[in-house]
Each structure stands twice: as C-alpha cells, then as structure tokens.
Short mmCIF file of C-alpha atoms and ligand atoms in Angstrom, two decimals:
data_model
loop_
_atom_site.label_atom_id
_atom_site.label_comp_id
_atom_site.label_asym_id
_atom_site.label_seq_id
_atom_site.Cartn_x
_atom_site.Cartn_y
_atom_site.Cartn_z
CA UNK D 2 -123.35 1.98 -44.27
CA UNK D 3 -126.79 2.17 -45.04
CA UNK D 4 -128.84 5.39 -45.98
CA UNK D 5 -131.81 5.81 -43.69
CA UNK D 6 -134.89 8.61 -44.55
CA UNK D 7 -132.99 11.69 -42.57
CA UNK D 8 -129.77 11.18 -43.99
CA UNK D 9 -131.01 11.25 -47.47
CA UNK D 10 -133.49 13.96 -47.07
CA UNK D 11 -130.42 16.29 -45.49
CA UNK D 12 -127.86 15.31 -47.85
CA UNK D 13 -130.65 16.38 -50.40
CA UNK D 14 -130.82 19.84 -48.51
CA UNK D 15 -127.24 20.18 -48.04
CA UNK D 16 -126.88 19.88 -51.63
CA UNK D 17 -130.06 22.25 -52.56
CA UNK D 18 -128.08 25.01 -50.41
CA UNK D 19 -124.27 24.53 -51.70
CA UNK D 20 -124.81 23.65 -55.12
CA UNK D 21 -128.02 24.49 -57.02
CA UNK D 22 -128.93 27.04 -54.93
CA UNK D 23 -125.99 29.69 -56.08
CA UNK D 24 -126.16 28.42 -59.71
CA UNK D 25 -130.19 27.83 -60.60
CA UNK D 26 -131.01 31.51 -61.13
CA UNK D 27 -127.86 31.71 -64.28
CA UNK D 28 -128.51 28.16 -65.11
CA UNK D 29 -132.13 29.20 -65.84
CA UNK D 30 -130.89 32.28 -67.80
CA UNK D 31 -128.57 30.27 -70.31
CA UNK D 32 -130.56 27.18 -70.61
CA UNK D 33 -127.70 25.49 -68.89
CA UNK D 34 -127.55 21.96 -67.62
CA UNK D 35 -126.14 21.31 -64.22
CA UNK D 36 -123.17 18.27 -64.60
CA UNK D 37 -122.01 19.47 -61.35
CA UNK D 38 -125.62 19.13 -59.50
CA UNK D 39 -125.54 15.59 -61.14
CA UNK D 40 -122.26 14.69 -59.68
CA UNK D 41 -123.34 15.94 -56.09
CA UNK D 42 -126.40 14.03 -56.17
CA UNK D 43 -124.07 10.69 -57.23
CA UNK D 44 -121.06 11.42 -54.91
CA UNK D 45 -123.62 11.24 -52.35
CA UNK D 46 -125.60 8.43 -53.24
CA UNK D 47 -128.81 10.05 -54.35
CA UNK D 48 -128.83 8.47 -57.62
CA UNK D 49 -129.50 4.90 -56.18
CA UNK D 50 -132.00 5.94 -54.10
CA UNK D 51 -134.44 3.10 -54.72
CA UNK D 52 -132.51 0.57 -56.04
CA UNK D 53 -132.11 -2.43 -53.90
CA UNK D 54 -129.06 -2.93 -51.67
CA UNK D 55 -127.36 -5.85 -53.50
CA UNK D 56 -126.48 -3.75 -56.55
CA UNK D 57 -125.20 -0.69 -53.75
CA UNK D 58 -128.75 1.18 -53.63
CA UNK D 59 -129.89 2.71 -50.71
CA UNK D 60 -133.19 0.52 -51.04
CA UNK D 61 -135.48 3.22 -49.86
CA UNK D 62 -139.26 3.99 -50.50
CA UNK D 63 -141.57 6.78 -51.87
CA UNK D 64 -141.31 8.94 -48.87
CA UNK D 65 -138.12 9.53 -49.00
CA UNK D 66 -137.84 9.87 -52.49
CA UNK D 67 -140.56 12.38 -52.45
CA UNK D 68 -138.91 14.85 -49.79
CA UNK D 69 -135.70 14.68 -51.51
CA UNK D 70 -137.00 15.42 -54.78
CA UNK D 71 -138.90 18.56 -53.09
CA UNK D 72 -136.24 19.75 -51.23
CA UNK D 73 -133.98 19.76 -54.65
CA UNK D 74 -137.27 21.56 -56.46
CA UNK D 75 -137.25 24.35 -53.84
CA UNK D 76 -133.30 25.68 -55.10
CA UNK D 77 -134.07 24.24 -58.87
CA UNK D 78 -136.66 22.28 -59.90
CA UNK D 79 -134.50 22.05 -63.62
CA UNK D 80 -131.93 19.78 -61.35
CA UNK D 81 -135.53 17.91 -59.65
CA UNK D 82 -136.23 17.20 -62.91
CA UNK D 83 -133.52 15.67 -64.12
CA UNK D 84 -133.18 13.58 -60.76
CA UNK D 85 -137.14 12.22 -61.25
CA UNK D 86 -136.81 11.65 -64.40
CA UNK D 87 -133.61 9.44 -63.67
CA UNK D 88 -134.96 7.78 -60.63
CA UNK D 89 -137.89 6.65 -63.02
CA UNK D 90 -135.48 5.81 -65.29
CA UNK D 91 -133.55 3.50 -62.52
CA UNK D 92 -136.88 1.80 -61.38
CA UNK D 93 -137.83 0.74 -64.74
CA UNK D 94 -133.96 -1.01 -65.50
CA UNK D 95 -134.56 -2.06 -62.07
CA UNK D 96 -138.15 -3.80 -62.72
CA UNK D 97 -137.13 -5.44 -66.16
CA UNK D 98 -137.88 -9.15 -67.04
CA UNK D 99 -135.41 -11.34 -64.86
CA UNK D 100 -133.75 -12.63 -68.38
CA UNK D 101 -132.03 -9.15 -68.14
CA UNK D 102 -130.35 -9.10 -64.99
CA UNK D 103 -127.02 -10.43 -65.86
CA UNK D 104 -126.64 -7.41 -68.87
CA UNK D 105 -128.22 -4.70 -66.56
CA UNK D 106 -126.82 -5.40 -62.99
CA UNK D 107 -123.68 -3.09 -63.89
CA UNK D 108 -125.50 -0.66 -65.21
CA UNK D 109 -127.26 -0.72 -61.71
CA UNK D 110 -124.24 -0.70 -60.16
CA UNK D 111 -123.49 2.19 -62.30
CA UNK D 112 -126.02 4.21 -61.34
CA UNK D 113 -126.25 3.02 -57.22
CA UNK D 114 -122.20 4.23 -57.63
CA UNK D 115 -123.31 7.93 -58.79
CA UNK D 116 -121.45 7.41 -62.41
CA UNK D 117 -124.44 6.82 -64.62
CA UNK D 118 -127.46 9.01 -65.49
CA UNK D 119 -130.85 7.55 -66.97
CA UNK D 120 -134.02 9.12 -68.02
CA UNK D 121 -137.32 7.74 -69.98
CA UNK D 122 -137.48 8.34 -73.78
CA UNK D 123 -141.44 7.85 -74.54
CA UNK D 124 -143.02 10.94 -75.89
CA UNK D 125 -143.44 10.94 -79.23
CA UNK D 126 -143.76 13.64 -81.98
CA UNK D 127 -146.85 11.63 -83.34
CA UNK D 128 -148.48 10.51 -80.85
CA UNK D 129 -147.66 13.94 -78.57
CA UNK D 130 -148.55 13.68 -75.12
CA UNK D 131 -150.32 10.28 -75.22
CA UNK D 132 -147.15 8.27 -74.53
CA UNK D 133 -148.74 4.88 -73.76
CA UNK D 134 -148.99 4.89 -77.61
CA UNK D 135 -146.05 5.65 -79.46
CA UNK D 136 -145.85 5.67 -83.28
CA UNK D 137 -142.62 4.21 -83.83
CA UNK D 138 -142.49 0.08 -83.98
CA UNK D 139 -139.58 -2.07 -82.99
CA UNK D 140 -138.21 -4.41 -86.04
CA UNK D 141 -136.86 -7.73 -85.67
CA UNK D 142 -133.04 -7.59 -85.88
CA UNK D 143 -131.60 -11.34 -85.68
CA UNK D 144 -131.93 -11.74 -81.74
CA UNK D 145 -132.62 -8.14 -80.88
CA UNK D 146 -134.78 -4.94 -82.70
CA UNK D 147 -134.01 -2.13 -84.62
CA UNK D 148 -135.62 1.20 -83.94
CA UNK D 149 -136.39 4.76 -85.89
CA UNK D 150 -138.20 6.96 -83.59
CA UNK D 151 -138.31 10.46 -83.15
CA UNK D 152 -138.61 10.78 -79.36
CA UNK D 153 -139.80 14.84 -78.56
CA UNK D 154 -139.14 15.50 -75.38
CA UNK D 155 -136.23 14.14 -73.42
CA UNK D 156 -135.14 15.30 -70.07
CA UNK D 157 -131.46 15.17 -69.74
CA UNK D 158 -130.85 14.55 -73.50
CA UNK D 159 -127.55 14.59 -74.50
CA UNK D 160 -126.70 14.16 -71.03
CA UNK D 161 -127.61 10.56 -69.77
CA UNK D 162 -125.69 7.51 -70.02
CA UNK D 163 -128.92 5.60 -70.99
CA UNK D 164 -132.10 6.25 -72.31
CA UNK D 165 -135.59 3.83 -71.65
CA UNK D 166 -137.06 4.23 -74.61
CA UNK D 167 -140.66 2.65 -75.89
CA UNK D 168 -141.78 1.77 -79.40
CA UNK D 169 -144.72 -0.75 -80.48
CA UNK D 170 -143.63 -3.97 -80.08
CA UNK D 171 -142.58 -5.87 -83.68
CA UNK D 172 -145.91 -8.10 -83.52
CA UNK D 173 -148.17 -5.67 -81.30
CA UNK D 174 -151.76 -5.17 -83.23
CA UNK D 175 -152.98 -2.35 -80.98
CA UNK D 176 -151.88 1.42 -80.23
CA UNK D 177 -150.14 0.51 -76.87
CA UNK D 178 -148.80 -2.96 -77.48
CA UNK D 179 -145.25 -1.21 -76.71
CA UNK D 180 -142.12 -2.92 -75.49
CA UNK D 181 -139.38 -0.69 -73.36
CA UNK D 182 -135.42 -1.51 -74.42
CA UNK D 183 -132.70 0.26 -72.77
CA UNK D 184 -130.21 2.22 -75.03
CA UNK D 185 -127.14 3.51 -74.14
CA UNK D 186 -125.76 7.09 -75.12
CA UNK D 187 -123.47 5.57 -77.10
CA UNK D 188 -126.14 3.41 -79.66
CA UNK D 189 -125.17 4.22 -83.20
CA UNK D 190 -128.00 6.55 -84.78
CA UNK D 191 -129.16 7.90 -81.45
CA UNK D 192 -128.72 11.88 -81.78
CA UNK D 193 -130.38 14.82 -79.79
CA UNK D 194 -132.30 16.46 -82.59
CA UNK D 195 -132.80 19.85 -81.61
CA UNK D 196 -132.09 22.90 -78.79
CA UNK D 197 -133.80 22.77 -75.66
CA UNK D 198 -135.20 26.21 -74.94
CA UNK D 199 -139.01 26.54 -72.80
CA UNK D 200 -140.11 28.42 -70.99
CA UNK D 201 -139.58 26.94 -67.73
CA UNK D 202 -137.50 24.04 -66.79
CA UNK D 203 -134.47 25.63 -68.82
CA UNK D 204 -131.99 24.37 -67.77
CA UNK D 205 -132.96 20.37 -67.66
CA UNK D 206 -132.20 19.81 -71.40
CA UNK D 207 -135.80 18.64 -72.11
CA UNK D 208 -134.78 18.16 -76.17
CA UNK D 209 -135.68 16.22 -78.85
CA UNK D 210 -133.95 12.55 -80.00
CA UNK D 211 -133.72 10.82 -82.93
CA UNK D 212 -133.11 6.79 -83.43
CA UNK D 213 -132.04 6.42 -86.53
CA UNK D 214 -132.55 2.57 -87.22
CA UNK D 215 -130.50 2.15 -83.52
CA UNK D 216 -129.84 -1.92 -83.29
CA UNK D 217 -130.96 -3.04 -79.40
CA UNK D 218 -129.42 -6.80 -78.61
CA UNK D 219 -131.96 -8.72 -76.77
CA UNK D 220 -130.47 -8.55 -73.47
CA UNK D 221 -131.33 -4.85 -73.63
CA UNK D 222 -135.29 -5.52 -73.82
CA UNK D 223 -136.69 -4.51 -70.86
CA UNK D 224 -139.95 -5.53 -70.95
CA UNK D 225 -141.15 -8.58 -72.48
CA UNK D 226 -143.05 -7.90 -76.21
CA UNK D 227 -145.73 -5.96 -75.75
CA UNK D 228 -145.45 -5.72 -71.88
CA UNK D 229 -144.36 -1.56 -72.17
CA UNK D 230 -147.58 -0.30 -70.94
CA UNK D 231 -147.97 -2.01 -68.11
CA UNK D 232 -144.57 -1.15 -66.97
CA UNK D 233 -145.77 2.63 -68.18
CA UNK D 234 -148.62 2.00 -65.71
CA UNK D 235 -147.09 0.43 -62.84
CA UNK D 236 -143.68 1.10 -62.56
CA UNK D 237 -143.55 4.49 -64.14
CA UNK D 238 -146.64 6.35 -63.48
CA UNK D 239 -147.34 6.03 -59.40
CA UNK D 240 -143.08 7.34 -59.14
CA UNK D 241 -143.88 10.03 -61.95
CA UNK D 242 -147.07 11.24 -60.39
CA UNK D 243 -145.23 11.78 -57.16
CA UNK D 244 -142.19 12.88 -58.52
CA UNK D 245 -143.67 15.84 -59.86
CA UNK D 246 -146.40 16.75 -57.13
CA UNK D 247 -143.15 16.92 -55.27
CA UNK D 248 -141.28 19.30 -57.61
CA UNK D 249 -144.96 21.35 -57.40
CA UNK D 250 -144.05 21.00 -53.64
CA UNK D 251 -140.34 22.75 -53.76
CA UNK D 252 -141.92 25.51 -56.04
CA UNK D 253 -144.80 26.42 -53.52
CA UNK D 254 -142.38 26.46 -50.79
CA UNK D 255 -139.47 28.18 -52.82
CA UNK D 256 -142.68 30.93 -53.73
CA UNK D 257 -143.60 31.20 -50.00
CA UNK D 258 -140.52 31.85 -48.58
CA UNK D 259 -139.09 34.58 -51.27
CA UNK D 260 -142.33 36.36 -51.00
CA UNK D 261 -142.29 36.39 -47.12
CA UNK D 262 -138.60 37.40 -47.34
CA UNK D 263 -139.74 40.34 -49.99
CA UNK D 264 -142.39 41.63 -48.08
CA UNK D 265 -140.43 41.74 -45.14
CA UNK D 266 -137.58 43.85 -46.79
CA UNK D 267 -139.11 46.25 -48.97
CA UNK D 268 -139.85 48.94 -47.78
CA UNK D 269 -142.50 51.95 -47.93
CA UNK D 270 -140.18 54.78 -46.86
CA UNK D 271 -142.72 57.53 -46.65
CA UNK D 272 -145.12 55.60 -44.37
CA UNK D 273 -141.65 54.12 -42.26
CA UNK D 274 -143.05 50.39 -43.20
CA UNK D 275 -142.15 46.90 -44.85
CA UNK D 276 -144.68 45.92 -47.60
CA UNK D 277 -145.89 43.29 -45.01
CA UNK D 278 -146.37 45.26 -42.33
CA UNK D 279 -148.07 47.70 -44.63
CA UNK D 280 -151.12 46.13 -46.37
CA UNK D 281 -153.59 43.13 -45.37
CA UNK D 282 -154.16 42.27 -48.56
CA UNK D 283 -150.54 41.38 -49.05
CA UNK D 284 -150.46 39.13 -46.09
CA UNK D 285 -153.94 37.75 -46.73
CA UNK D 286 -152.39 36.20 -49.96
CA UNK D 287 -149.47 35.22 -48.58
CA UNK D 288 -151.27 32.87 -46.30
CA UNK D 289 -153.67 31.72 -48.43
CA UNK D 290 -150.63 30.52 -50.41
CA UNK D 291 -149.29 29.24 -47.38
CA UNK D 292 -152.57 27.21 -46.74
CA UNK D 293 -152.09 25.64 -49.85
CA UNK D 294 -148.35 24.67 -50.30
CA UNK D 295 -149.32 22.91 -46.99
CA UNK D 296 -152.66 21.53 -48.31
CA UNK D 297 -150.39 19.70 -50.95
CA UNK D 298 -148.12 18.92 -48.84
CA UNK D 299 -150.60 16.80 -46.73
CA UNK D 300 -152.18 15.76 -49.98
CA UNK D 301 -148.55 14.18 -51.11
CA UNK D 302 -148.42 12.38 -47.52
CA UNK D 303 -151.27 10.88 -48.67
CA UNK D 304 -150.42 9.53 -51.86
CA UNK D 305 -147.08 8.32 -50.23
CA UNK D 306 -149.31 6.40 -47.52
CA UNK D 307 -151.43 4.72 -50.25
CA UNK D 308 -147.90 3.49 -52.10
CA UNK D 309 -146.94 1.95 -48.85
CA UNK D 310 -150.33 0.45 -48.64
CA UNK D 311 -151.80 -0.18 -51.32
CA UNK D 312 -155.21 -0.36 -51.46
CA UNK D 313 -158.60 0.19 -54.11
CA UNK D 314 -158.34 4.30 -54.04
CA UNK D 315 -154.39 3.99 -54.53
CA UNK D 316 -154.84 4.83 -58.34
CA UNK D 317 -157.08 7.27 -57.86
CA UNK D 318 -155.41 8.97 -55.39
CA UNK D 319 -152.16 8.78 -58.02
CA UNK D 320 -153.90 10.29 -60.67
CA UNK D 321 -155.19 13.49 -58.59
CA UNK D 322 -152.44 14.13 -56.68
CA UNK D 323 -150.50 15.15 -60.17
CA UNK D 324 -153.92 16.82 -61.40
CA UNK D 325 -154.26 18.49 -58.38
CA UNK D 326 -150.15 19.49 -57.92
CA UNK D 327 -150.26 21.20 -61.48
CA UNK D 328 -152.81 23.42 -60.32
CA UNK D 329 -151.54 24.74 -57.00
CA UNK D 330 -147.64 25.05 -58.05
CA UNK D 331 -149.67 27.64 -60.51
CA UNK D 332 -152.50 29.29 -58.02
CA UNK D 333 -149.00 29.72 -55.79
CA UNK D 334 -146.91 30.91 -58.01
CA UNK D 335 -149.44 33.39 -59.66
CA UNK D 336 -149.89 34.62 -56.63
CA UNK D 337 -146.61 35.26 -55.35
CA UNK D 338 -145.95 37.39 -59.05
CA UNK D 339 -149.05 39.31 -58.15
CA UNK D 340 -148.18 39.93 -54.12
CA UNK D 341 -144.07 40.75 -55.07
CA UNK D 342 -145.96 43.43 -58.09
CA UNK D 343 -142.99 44.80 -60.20
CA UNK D 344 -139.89 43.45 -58.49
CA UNK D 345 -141.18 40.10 -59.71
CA UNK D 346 -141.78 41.35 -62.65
CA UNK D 347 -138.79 42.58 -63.98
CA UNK D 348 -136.73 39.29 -62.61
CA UNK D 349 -135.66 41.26 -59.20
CA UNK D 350 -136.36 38.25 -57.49
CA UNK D 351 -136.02 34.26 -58.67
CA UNK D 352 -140.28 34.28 -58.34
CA UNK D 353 -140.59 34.81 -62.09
CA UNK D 354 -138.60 31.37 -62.64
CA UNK D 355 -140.82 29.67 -60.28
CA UNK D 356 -143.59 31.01 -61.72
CA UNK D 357 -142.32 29.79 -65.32
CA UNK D 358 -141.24 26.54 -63.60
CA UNK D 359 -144.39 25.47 -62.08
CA UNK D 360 -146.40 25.53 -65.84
CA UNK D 361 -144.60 22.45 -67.00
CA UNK D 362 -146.12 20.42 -64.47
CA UNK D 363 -149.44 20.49 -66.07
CA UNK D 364 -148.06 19.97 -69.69
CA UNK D 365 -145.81 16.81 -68.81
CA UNK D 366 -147.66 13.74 -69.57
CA UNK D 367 -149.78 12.19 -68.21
CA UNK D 368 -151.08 16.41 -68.63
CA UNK D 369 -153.52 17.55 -65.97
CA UNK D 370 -156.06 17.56 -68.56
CA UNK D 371 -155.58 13.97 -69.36
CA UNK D 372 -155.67 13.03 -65.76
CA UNK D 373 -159.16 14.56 -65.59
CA UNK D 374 -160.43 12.45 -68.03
CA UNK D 375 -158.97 9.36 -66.81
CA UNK D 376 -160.58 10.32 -63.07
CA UNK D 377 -163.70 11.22 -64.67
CA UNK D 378 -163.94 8.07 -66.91
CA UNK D 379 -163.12 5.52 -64.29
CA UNK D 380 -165.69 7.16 -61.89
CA UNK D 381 -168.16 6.19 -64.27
CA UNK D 382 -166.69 3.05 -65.09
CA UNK D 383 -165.97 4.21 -68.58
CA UNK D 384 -162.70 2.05 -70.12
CA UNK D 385 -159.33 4.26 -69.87
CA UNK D 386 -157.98 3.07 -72.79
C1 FAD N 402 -140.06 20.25 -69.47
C2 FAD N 402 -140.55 19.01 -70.13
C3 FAD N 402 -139.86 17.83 -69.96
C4 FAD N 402 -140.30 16.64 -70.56
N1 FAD N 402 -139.57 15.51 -70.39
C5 FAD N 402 -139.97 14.35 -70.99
C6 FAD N 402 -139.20 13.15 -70.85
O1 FAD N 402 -138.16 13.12 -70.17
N2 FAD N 402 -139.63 12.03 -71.47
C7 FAD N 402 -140.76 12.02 -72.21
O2 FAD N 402 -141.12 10.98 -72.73
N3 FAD N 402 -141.50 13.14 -72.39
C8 FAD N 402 -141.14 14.30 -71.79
N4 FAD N 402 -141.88 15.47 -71.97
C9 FAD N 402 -143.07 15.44 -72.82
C10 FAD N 402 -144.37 15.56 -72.05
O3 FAD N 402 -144.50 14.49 -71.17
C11 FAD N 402 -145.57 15.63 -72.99
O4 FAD N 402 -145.61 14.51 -73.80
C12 FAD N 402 -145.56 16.83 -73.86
O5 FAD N 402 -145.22 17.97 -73.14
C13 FAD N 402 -146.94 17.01 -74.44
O6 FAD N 402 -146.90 17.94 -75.43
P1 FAD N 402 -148.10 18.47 -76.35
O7 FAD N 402 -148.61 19.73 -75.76
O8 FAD N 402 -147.61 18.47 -77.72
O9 FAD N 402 -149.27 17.43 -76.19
P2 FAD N 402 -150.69 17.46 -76.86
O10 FAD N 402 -151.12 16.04 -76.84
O11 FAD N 402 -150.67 18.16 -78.17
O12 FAD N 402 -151.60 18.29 -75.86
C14 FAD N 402 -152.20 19.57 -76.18
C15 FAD N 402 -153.31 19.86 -75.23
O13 FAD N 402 -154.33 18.87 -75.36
C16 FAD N 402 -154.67 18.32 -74.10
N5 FAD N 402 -155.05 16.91 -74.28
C17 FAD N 402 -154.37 15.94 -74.95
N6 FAD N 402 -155.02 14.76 -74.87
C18 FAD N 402 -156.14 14.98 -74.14
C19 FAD N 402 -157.22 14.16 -73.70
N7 FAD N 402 -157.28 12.85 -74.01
N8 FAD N 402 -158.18 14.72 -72.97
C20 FAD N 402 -158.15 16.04 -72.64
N9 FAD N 402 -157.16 16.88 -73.03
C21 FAD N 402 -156.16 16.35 -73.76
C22 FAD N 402 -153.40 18.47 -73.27
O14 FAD N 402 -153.68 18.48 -71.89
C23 FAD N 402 -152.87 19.80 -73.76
O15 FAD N 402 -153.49 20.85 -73.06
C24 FAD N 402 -141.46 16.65 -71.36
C25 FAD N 402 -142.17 17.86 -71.53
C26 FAD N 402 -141.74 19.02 -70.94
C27 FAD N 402 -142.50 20.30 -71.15
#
C-alpha cells in the first residue's frame, strides 16, 4: 500500500514519542548514535520517503518530507539529522546519470526497504565550509577513479552503508569542476578519522573520513565528469535548505512547549503562584517565541510551495529560508534559556540541548553567513561563483 502525507507525518510522530523521545536526552550526554531510531524510521518506511515507487519508495514530495523531518527534530534533532542527511543522500543516488541505474537500483531498493543508510561526504578539511569546491581530485583508475580525500565532517560516519562523496573531477580545470561517486562502507581505505564530539548535534556522529586512494568502478559515478556542482545545486541544496529550516522548526517547537510546560509547573511558593502566572515578562517572551516558531513555520510553507512550483524567486526563497531558520532556532532557543533562568541552566530541563542543538544550523554549509552573501550578490547581479 501506498504512503500518503498523514500516514508518514504520524508514523514520524509515533516514532518521535516511542523511540527518540525517551533516549535523546542520554544519547546527547554520551555522544551516542541512535541504530535503533534508524531501524524505526526503516521498519516503517521513512527511509524511502522520496524515492520513486518502482524501486518500493513512497514517492512523496517536499511537504511531507519537511513535517516529518520536524516532527523527528522536536524529540532529537541528532536522529533529524541523520534522516536529512540520508534523504539527501537517497535523492542524489536517485538523480544519477541513467548509465547507473542497473548498479544503483538495489541499493535503492536497499534503502526504500529500510536496510541501508546514506549520507553526503563533501566538506572538506581544505576547502572548509565551501563544499562546491573540494580539494581532493578523482584519478583515472582503468574504467573507474581512485580517490584520497580527507572528508571533515560526516553525519552518520561510521554508520552508513554508503557515502556520496565529491572530489574534482580527473580533467576539471576550475575549483568546482567536481564529480559525485557513490562509495560503499565497505571501500578499501575508507576510515572514520576521528571522534565526533560538538557541541550540539552529539549524538549524530558528525566525524571525520579518510579515503585513502579508495578505487570507485565506473558504474559507481554518479554524476557525469565534472557535473558534481550542479547536482550540489539542484538536487542537494533546495532538500538541504529545507531539511534543516525544518530541524530549526522541531527545535522552536520542542523550546516552546518545555518552556510553557516549566512555567506552568514551577512554582513561587511564597506568593502561592506558577512562574507563568507570576510575571508578564515571562509570558511576554514566551509568545514572542511563539510568534516566531510560527513565523517560520509559515516561512517553510512557503519554500515548500515554491518547490512544488517552481518559479523565478524559488532560489531565493531557498537560500533565506536556511539563512533565516539559523537565526530563529537561536533567537528561540536563547530565549527559552533566559525565560526557564537556572533550571535551564544547570540541564534540569532538555532546553540546554536545544539550545546547543539549534547553533549547528548556522555553521552547516551552505553557513548562514554564506547564504547572505549569495542573497546579497545575486540581488545585485554580482556572479555567485
Ligand atoms: C553537526 C554538523 C554536521 C555536519 N555534517 C556534514 C555532512 O554530513 N557532510 C558534509 O559534507 N559536511 C558536514 N558538515 C560540515 C559543514 O557543512 C561545514 O562545512 C562546516 O561546519 C564548516 O566549518 P568551518 O567553520 O570550518 O568553515 P569555515 O569556512 O572556516 O567558516 C568559518 C566562518 O567563516 C564564515 N564564512 C566562510 N565563507 C564565507 C563567505 N564566503 N562569506 C561570508 N562568511 C563566510 C562562515 O560562515 C563561518 O562563520 C557538518 C557540520 C556540522 C557542524
């Protein structure tokens, strides 16, 4: 039977509550990634979300991908992480050049089965957080390449079945002539290279990888030679952008509701009042976080409206809606540390996490700095690149 919107978004919910709900506050404490939350999302069909229905995908669209990735941010955004990352991941095996298809339809199957995990290998430690132009060059290899690359950030490393990874294509000339190849977690010379431990997001296993000369047959290239960036561009970046103004989404909402629930239940004895009922000032912030979680949440319905349809402003509305998610996941956050004083401060309650959580939004690439200048150059018609 096929998944529609509702069923996807409750299964999403349903999972949230039963699974990463109890574990996400000891997950975050030991840096521990969640197999389990992985499993749940596959037994139920979340990890084939988008891909198309002949390979056993649910064949569903932004909107849908957006609310479930939100409702998973609001228990853990680690676990949101891990599923964006993957379901850009999935799109980009599912977009490659049609000479692929025959190697990469079971991995699709794979993956629209719940059995395989994927996630994007681009950032590099040279060229930091500008991943449309990684350092490391693909070298002939009889049919295929050979790679040496020393990927820095990985979500899920060590813990996907396959990893998209980019590297300058063998002839490129220019800094993001890149090609993407697909390499399973099993290539010889692929190794995570270090611990994962930030300061949010700690328990999505965001480490470093090393290629060490890894040998990619042909059928493995996803892109053609030098075609990497505009996958980066098209395939990647629209799903990414959304992907995380979602997991912004889940945090603001997650932020909300334990500071509502906090000032309800603590309690000024001597004055025979909750915090809330107490001061103004406590519930003027809480609604002015309120006003925002739901001013991003329209903003997101947006974005989601311009993928359906595309039209001129769709880019630009792609590149603020991350810009502008970064941002409020911290105004929201901040403020819910400030209103819940020292309970949230000495880790009483999970808004410290969220708080910690909702700064990697604006440090994953494309950063909310970078954004800015992309917006600002294209407004005055200034080249990107
Ligand atoms: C939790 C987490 C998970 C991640 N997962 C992945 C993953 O799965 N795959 C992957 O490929 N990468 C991943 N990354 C890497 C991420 O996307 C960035 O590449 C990385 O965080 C950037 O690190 P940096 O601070 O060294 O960048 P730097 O480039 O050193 O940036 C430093 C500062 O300079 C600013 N800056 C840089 N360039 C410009 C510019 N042109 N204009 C204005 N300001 C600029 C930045 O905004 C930032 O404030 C992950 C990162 C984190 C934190």
């Amino acid at each position: 039977m096929i998944m529609t919107h509702d069923a996807a978004a409750l299964k999403a919910r349903e999972i949230a509550s039963r699974v990463l709900a109890p574990s996400a506050g000891q997950n975050d404490k030991a840096g521990q990634f969640s197999t389990e939350a992985v499993k749940s999302l596959g037994d139920a069909g979340l990890l084939g979300l988008l891909l198309p229905v002949n390979v056993g995908g649910a064949e569903l669209g932004p909107r849908t991908f957006a609310a479930v990735t939100a409702a998973l941010a609001e228990a853990d955004a680690s676990v949101a992480m891990v599923y964006l990352m993957h379901v850009l991941g999935t799109a980009t095996i599912s977009a490659a050049r049609p000479r692929a298809a025959q190697a990469l339809t079971p991995i699709l199957q794979e993956i629209a089965a719940g059995r395989h995990l994927s996630t994007l290998a681009f950032s590099e430690a040279g060229s930091r957080s500008h991943f449309w132009a990684p350092i490391s060059r693909a070298h002939r290899n009889g049919d295929g390449v050979r790679i040496r690359a020393k990927k820095s950030w990985v979500t899920s490393a060590g813990h996907a079945h396959s990893y998209v990874v980019s590297a300058l294509a063998p002839e490129g000339v220019g800094p993001t002539d890149s090609t993407l190849y697909l390499l399973s977690s099993g290539t010889r010379g692929l190794s995570v290279a270090g611990p994962w431990d930030g300061l949010g997001l700690r328990a999505n296993a965001s480490a470093p990888l090393a290629l060490d000369d890894c040998e990619v047959p042909l059928q493995f290239q996803l892109t053609d030679d030098g075609g990497g960036f505009s996958a980066m561009l098209n395939v990647v970046l629209p799903l990414f952008n959304l992907g995380t103004a979602a997991v912004a989404l889940g945090l603001c909402r997650a932020a909300v509701a334990g500071t509502t629930s906090h000032l309800k239940s603590a309690k000024f004895e001597h004055l025979g009042q909750s915090l809330g009922e107490s001061l103004p000032t406590l519930r003027a912030q809480l609604a002015t976080m309120q006003i925002d979680t739901d001013g991003l949440a329209a903003r997101i319905d947006d974005l989601i409206e311009h993928l359906e349809k595309p039209r001129d402003t769709t880019m630009l509305r792609v590149l603020e809606s991350k810009a502008a998610a970064g941002d409020v996941a911290i105004s929201v956050t901040s403020t819910a540390m400030r209103v819940c004083g020292g309970a949230a401060f000495s880790k009483h309650l999970s808004i410290e996490r969220l708080f910690r959580d909702a700064h990697a939004g604006v440090v994953m690439a494309p950063t909310g700095d970078v954004l800015r200048e992309f917006i600002g150059k294209s407004l005055l018609g200034i080249p990107l690149f």
